[in-house]
Every structure is written in structure tokens, then in C-alpha cells.
Amino acid sequence: MQLNDKYWNNRYEKLETGWDLGKVSIPLKQYFEQISDKKQKILIPGSGNGYEGEYLFNNNFINTHILECSSKAVHNFIKRAPSFPKNQIHNIDFFSFEGKFNLIIEQTFFCALDIKLRKDYVKKVSSLLVKGGKLVGLLFDIPLNTAHPPFGGDANEYLQLFSEKFKVEVLERCYNSISSRRGKELFVILVKK
Ligand SMILES: C[S@@+](CC[C@H](N)C(=O)[O-])C[C@H]1O[C@@H](n2cnc3c(N)ncnc32)[C@H](O)[C@@H]1O
């Protein structure tokens, strides 16, 4: 299985989008609500239909960027959020993207990548953050399968993977997951060293 833009576009075209919450994720919304600096530069890679990007922008986080390889998902987003600045929408492969951000948001993007790319993800996220910038979001705490996404993992694996480039500020069971993910995800705040 090649997890490329064609694969993901096809999933969006066929509405085979079991991961899609249809609204901003509750744990992320609660995290966003306590951020005071609304001017910081935020990136949401693998943003899908982009509910978190839409929420942030509508709540005056004016420097929010979304990144997504599927043109269909980007099209869905633009239809729903027509006033979102077009120069903050990146329809591109994550690993080809360049930039510098204060905050990167993770939700079901890491688990959608081929597991061979995990170290590359850590490197890329680190390179896209300023020093002291944060990777914040949700990582699945489910057995690792190698057949198809979502690819799982656990706290030990994530600690090993991220510790070289990030200080682990929070890595704990998410207490406010949506019901279908309760007990299956970790909330993380990782600070670039
Ligand atoms: C499981 S979906 C999650 C979407 C969104 N984060 C959500 O929670 O609804 C994974 C998303 O990552 C995107 N994606 C996968 N690989 C990508 C890559 N290399 N670059 C950019 N986007 C990618 C897919 O198109 C898909 O929208």
C-alpha cells in the first residue's frame, strides 16, 4: 500500500474517512482555549478537512497554517472556510515543506504515515519549529500494526523517538478524548531543544 496523495485523495473522494471528527477535536480545543499569544505561527500538518485550522482562525489565531497533501481535503476546507487566507493553505507533501513555526499540532497525522517515516517525521517537525517551539497533540496508544493506518505505538516508543530532539513536557493519558478514542490516546507537549 502506497500512502501517497492519490491514496488519501481517494479516501476523501469515497468518503472513507473514519478518522474525521466533523468538528474541532475536544482535547485540542481545550488546549487552544488557554493559549494567550494568538499571533504565534501555528502549523497543522495532515490537517484533513481542517476543523482545527478553521476553529483557530475563527478565534483570532491569525497566523494559523494548514498543510495537506490531498487536494480534495483542501477543497473541502476552502468550501467550508472561504475567508481563511489562501497563502496559509499548503497543498503539499509534508516532507517537502519549509518554514518556521512556534507551534505544530498533531492529530492522526503521525499515525497515518508509514512507520518507516517516523524518524523523518521527528526530524522534519523539529526543523519546522523555532527553538523552544512546541509539538502539541494526540498520539495513539494502541498496539502497533504494520498493515494499514492508523499505525499505533506507545509511550515508550514515543519517548525513545522524540527525546533526542525534544524535551518531554507532557506525555500522558488524554483525559478528555472523544468517547471512541477514550483510553487509546496520549496527550503530548514536546518542546524543541
Ligand atoms: C488520518 S488523516 C487525519 C486528518 C486530520 N488530521 C484529522 O484528524 O481529521 C491523515 C491526513 O494526513 C494527510 N497526509 C498523509 N500523508 C501526508 C503527507 N506526507 N503530507 C501531507 N499530508 C499528508 C492525509 O491526506 C490525511 O488527510
mmCIF file of C-alpha atoms and ligand atoms in Angstrom:
data_model
loop_
_atom_site.group_PDB
_atom_site.id
_atom_site.type_symbol
_atom_site.label_atom_id
_atom_site.label_comp_id
_atom_site.label_asym_id
_atom_site.label_seq_id
_atom_site.Cartn_x
_atom_site.Cartn_y
_atom_site.Cartn_z
ATOM 1 C CA MET A 1 0.000 0.000 0.000
ATOM 2 C CA GLN A 2 1.429 3.347 -1.045
ATOM 3 C CA LEU A 3 0.282 6.050 1.336
ATOM 4 C CA ASN A 4 0.612 8.903 -1.159
ATOM 5 C CA ASP A 5 -1.621 11.826 -2.143
ATOM 6 C CA LYS A 6 -3.557 9.568 -4.568
ATOM 7 C CA TYR A 7 -4.343 7.142 -1.752
ATOM 8 C CA TRP A 8 -5.568 9.914 0.557
ATOM 9 C CA ASN A 9 -7.486 11.742 -2.171
ATOM 10 C CA ASN A 10 -9.291 8.533 -2.987
ATOM 11 C CA ARG A 11 -10.266 8.107 0.676
ATOM 12 C CA TYR A 12 -11.726 11.645 0.701
ATOM 13 C CA GLU A 13 -13.481 11.147 -2.660
ATOM 14 C CA LYS A 14 -15.108 7.932 -1.440
ATOM 15 C CA LEU A 15 -15.896 9.406 1.985
ATOM 16 C CA GLU A 16 -13.847 6.620 3.592
ATOM 17 C CA THR A 17 -12.760 8.964 6.356
ATOM 18 C CA GLY A 18 -13.351 7.118 9.613
ATOM 19 C CA TRP A 19 -10.863 9.410 11.391
ATOM 20 C CA ASP A 20 -12.841 12.557 10.595
ATOM 21 C CA LEU A 21 -14.491 14.026 13.703
ATOM 22 C CA GLY A 22 -16.635 16.504 11.755
ATOM 23 C CA LYS A 23 -15.684 19.246 14.211
ATOM 24 C CA VAL A 24 -12.738 20.554 16.187
ATOM 25 C CA SER A 25 -11.219 17.893 18.448
ATOM 26 C CA ILE A 26 -12.193 18.472 22.099
ATOM 27 C CA PRO A 27 -8.726 17.956 23.666
ATOM 28 C CA LEU A 28 -7.190 20.315 21.108
ATOM 29 C CA LYS A 29 -9.953 22.906 21.515
ATOM 30 C CA GLN A 30 -9.363 22.919 25.281
ATOM 31 C CA TYR A 31 -5.633 23.322 24.707
ATOM 32 C CA PHE A 32 -6.242 26.199 22.250
ATOM 33 C CA GLU A 33 -8.548 27.937 24.730
ATOM 34 C CA GLN A 34 -5.753 28.502 27.233
ATOM 35 C CA ILE A 35 -3.251 29.983 24.728
ATOM 36 C CA SER A 36 -2.840 33.721 25.226
ATOM 37 C CA ASP A 37 -0.465 34.561 22.348
ATOM 38 C CA LYS A 38 -2.814 34.464 19.392
ATOM 39 C CA LYS A 39 -0.199 35.837 16.999
ATOM 40 C CA GLN A 40 2.133 32.872 17.177
ATOM 41 C CA LYS A 41 2.728 30.908 13.988
ATOM 42 C CA ILE A 42 0.862 27.611 14.066
ATOM 43 C CA LEU A 43 1.112 24.709 11.617
ATOM 44 C CA ILE A 44 -1.361 21.841 11.349
ATOM 45 C CA PRO A 45 0.190 19.173 9.106
ATOM 46 C CA GLY A 46 -2.048 16.449 7.650
ATOM 47 C CA SER A 47 -4.931 18.735 8.534
ATOM 48 C CA GLY A 48 -7.551 16.757 6.577
ATOM 49 C CA ASN A 49 -10.863 18.585 6.472
ATOM 50 C CA GLY A 50 -9.234 21.165 8.713
ATOM 51 C CA TYR A 51 -11.674 21.728 11.590
ATOM 52 C CA GLU A 52 -8.829 22.715 13.943
ATOM 53 C CA GLY A 53 -7.486 25.255 11.421
ATOM 54 C CA GLU A 54 -10.956 26.690 10.951
ATOM 55 C CA TYR A 55 -11.519 26.888 14.722
ATOM 56 C CA LEU A 56 -8.190 28.627 15.321
ATOM 57 C CA PHE A 57 -8.657 31.151 12.554
ATOM 58 C CA ASN A 58 -12.225 31.938 13.650
ATOM 59 C CA ASN A 59 -10.851 32.528 17.145
ATOM 60 C CA ASN A 60 -8.311 35.101 16.006
ATOM 61 C CA PHE A 61 -5.240 32.884 15.750
ATOM 62 C CA ILE A 62 -4.416 34.798 12.608
ATOM 63 C CA ASN A 63 -1.142 33.024 11.815
ATOM 64 C CA THR A 64 -2.575 29.533 11.525
ATOM 65 C CA HIS A 65 -1.371 27.455 8.570
ATOM 66 C CA ILE A 66 -2.785 24.177 7.363
ATOM 67 C CA LEU A 67 -0.860 21.624 5.316
ATOM 68 C CA GLU A 68 -2.385 18.723 3.461
ATOM 69 C CA CYS A 69 -1.354 16.513 0.523
ATOM 70 C CA SER A 70 -4.923 15.728 -0.565
ATOM 71 C CA SER A 71 -6.360 18.356 -2.900
ATOM 72 C CA LYS A 72 -9.855 17.023 -2.200
ATOM 73 C CA ALA A 73 -9.443 17.630 1.543
ATOM 74 C CA VAL A 74 -8.079 21.126 0.825
ATOM 75 C CA HIS A 75 -11.045 21.785 -1.482
ATOM 76 C CA ASN A 76 -13.451 20.690 1.293
ATOM 77 C CA PHE A 77 -11.686 23.027 3.705
ATOM 78 C CA ILE A 78 -11.799 26.052 1.382
ATOM 79 C CA LYS A 79 -15.501 25.458 0.747
ATOM 80 C CA ARG A 80 -16.194 25.473 4.481
ATOM 81 C CA ALA A 81 -13.769 28.257 5.411
ATOM 82 C CA PRO A 82 -13.623 30.593 2.377
ATOM 83 C CA SER A 83 -12.109 33.508 4.295
ATOM 84 C CA PHE A 84 -9.109 31.511 5.560
ATOM 85 C CA PRO A 85 -6.013 33.155 3.945
ATOM 86 C CA LYS A 86 -5.029 31.210 0.843
ATOM 87 C CA ASN A 87 -1.314 31.828 1.446
ATOM 88 C CA GLN A 88 -1.705 29.916 4.732
ATOM 89 C CA ILE A 89 -3.042 26.806 2.985
ATOM 90 C CA HIS A 90 -0.280 24.465 1.830
ATOM 91 C CA ASN A 91 -1.364 21.703 -0.524
ATOM 92 C CA ILE A 92 1.997 19.933 -0.462
ATOM 93 C CA ASP A 93 3.801 16.891 0.883
ATOM 94 C CA PHE A 94 4.801 17.483 4.496
ATOM 95 C CA PHE A 95 8.376 16.348 3.916
ATOM 96 C CA SER A 96 8.905 18.909 1.120
ATOM 97 C CA PHE A 97 7.582 21.838 3.111
ATOM 98 C CA GLU A 98 9.854 24.522 4.578
ATOM 99 C CA GLY A 99 9.077 27.134 7.204
ATOM 100 C CA LYS A 100 9.400 28.083 10.872
ATOM 101 C CA PHE A 101 6.606 27.843 13.424
ATOM 102 C CA ASN A 102 6.077 28.318 17.146
ATOM 103 C CA LEU A 103 3.527 25.541 17.466
ATOM 104 C CA ILE A 104 2.797 22.410 15.461
ATOM 105 C CA ILE A 105 -0.415 20.491 16.072
ATOM 106 C CA GLU A 106 -0.614 16.713 15.816
ATOM 107 C CA GLN A 107 -3.776 14.724 15.380
ATOM 108 C CA THR A 108 -3.933 11.439 13.457
ATOM 109 C CA PHE A 109 -1.216 12.577 11.055
ATOM 110 C CA PHE A 110 1.763 10.785 12.630
ATOM 111 C CA CYS A 111 -0.259 7.537 12.805
ATOM 112 C CA ALA A 112 -1.193 7.882 9.122
ATOM 113 C CA LEU A 113 2.430 7.877 7.955
ATOM 114 C CA ASP A 114 4.283 4.714 7.013
ATOM 115 C CA ILE A 115 6.127 3.635 10.167
ATOM 116 C CA LYS A 116 9.418 3.778 8.236
ATOM 117 C CA LEU A 117 8.932 7.571 8.216
ATOM 118 C CA ARG A 118 8.693 8.045 11.981
ATOM 119 C CA LYS A 119 12.262 9.254 12.449
ATOM 120 C CA ASP A 120 11.864 11.537 9.423
ATOM 121 C CA TYR A 121 8.686 12.968 10.964
ATOM 122 C CA VAL A 122 10.557 13.807 14.171
ATOM 123 C CA LYS A 123 13.388 15.428 12.193
ATOM 124 C CA LYS A 124 11.002 17.383 9.988
ATOM 125 C CA VAL A 125 8.829 18.625 12.855
ATOM 126 C CA SER A 126 11.960 19.678 14.697
ATOM 127 C CA SER A 127 13.270 21.555 11.642
ATOM 128 C CA LEU A 128 9.933 23.367 11.236
ATOM 129 C CA LEU A 129 9.943 24.630 14.834
ATOM 130 C CA VAL A 130 11.842 27.525 16.330
ATOM 131 C CA LYS A 131 13.963 26.618 19.365
ATOM 132 C CA GLY A 132 11.531 26.266 22.290
ATOM 133 C CA GLY A 133 8.652 25.740 19.840
ATOM 134 C CA LYS A 134 6.162 23.024 20.671
ATOM 135 C CA LEU A 135 4.658 19.950 19.109
ATOM 136 C CA VAL A 136 1.289 19.500 20.807
ATOM 137 C CA GLY A 137 -1.431 16.978 20.242
ATOM 138 C CA LEU A 138 -2.548 13.398 20.350
ATOM 139 C CA LEU A 139 -0.720 10.168 19.676
ATOM 140 C CA PHE A 140 -2.422 6.795 19.666
ATOM 141 C CA ASP A 141 -1.662 4.395 22.488
ATOM 142 C CA ILE A 142 -2.701 1.219 20.690
ATOM 143 C CA PRO A 143 -0.749 -1.863 19.574
ATOM 144 C CA LEU A 144 1.462 -1.186 16.594
ATOM 145 C CA ASN A 145 0.061 -2.745 13.426
ATOM 146 C CA THR A 146 2.022 -2.690 10.220
ATOM 147 C CA ALA A 147 -0.790 -3.455 7.775
ATOM 148 C CA HIS A 148 -2.611 -0.154 7.420
ATOM 149 C CA PRO A 149 -3.142 3.195 9.139
ATOM 150 C CA PRO A 150 -3.726 4.092 11.889
ATOM 151 C CA PHE A 151 -0.319 2.711 12.880
ATOM 152 C CA GLY A 152 -0.142 2.504 16.646
ATOM 153 C CA GLY A 153 2.534 2.928 19.237
ATOM 154 C CA ASP A 154 3.002 3.501 22.929
ATOM 155 C CA ALA A 155 4.551 5.928 25.394
ATOM 156 C CA ASN A 156 7.896 4.092 25.497
ATOM 157 C CA GLU A 157 8.278 4.170 21.746
ATOM 158 C CA TYR A 158 7.378 7.860 21.611
ATOM 159 C CA LEU A 159 9.809 8.692 24.416
ATOM 160 C CA GLN A 160 12.636 6.985 22.565
ATOM 161 C CA LEU A 161 11.684 8.553 19.275
ATOM 162 C CA PHE A 162 11.285 12.158 20.409
ATOM 163 C CA SER A 163 13.733 12.505 23.331
ATOM 164 C CA GLU A 164 16.813 13.367 21.284
ATOM 165 C CA LYS A 165 15.285 16.498 19.764
ATOM 166 C CA PHE A 166 12.508 17.330 22.239
ATOM 167 C CA LYS A 167 12.081 17.877 25.954
ATOM 168 C CA VAL A 168 9.015 15.923 27.017
ATOM 169 C CA GLU A 169 6.814 18.348 28.959
ATOM 170 C CA VAL A 170 3.648 16.235 28.893
ATOM 171 C CA LEU A 171 3.097 12.671 27.702
ATOM 172 C CA GLU A 172 0.080 11.263 29.476
ATOM 173 C CA ARG A 173 -3.237 9.529 29.012
ATOM 174 C CA CYS A 174 -5.620 12.022 27.423
ATOM 175 C CA TYR A 175 -8.459 12.644 29.915
ATOM 176 C CA ASN A 176 -10.863 14.364 27.527
ATOM 177 C CA SER A 177 -10.681 12.152 24.424
ATOM 178 C CA ILE A 178 -13.833 11.702 22.360
ATOM 179 C CA SER A 179 -15.629 8.532 23.508
ATOM 180 C CA SER A 180 -14.455 6.275 20.655
ATOM 181 C CA ARG A 181 -10.798 7.136 21.463
ATOM 182 C CA ARG A 182 -11.071 7.101 25.248
ATOM 183 C CA GLY A 183 -8.147 5.203 26.799
ATOM 184 C CA LYS A 184 -6.495 4.896 23.381
ATOM 185 C CA GLU A 185 -4.616 8.157 23.080
ATOM 186 C CA LEU A 186 -1.917 10.174 24.778
ATOM 187 C CA PHE A 187 -1.765 13.935 25.024
ATOM 188 C CA VAL A 188 1.723 15.284 24.328
ATOM 189 C CA ILE A 189 3.510 18.582 24.692
ATOM 190 C CA LEU A 190 7.037 18.258 23.304
ATOM 191 C CA VAL A 191 9.368 21.227 23.355
ATOM 192 C CA LYS A 192 12.121 21.556 20.755
ATOM 193 C CA LYS A 193 15.529 21.518 22.438
HETATM 194 C C1 LIG B 1 -5.882 10.069 9.136
HETATM 195 S S1 LIG B 1 -5.968 11.574 8.261
HETATM 196 C C2 LIG B 1 -6.145 12.780 9.559
HETATM 197 C C3 LIG B 1 -6.663 14.112 9.106
HETATM 198 C C4 LIG B 1 -6.869 15.143 10.224
HETATM 199 N N1 LIG B 1 -5.666 15.361 10.989
HETATM 200 C C5 LIG B 1 -7.989 14.739 11.131
HETATM 201 O O1 LIG B 1 -7.735 14.466 12.319
HETATM 202 O O2 LIG B 1 -9.142 14.671 10.661
HETATM 203 C C6 LIG B 1 -4.274 11.819 7.760
HETATM 204 C C7 LIG B 1 -4.141 13.017 6.861
HETATM 205 O O3 LIG B 1 -2.779 13.247 6.566
HETATM 206 C C8 LIG B 1 -2.669 13.561 5.179
HETATM 207 N N2 LIG B 1 -1.311 13.152 4.781
HETATM 208 C C9 LIG B 1 -0.792 11.902 4.795
HETATM 209 N N3 LIG B 1 0.497 11.927 4.413
HETATM 210 C C10 LIG B 1 0.796 13.222 4.148
HETATM 211 C C11 LIG B 1 1.984 13.887 3.728
HETATM 212 N N4 LIG B 1 3.131 13.216 3.501
HETATM 213 N N5 LIG B 1 1.956 15.227 3.573
HETATM 214 C C12 LIG B 1 0.804 15.932 3.813
HETATM 215 N N6 LIG B 1 -0.350 15.343 4.215
HETATM 216 C C13 LIG B 1 -0.356 14.010 4.378
HETATM 217 C C14 LIG B 1 -3.770 12.762 4.517
HETATM 218 O O4 LIG B 1 -4.157 13.267 3.283
HETATM 219 C C15 LIG B 1 -4.879 12.853 5.552
HETATM 220 O O5 LIG B 1 -5.685 13.984 5.343
#
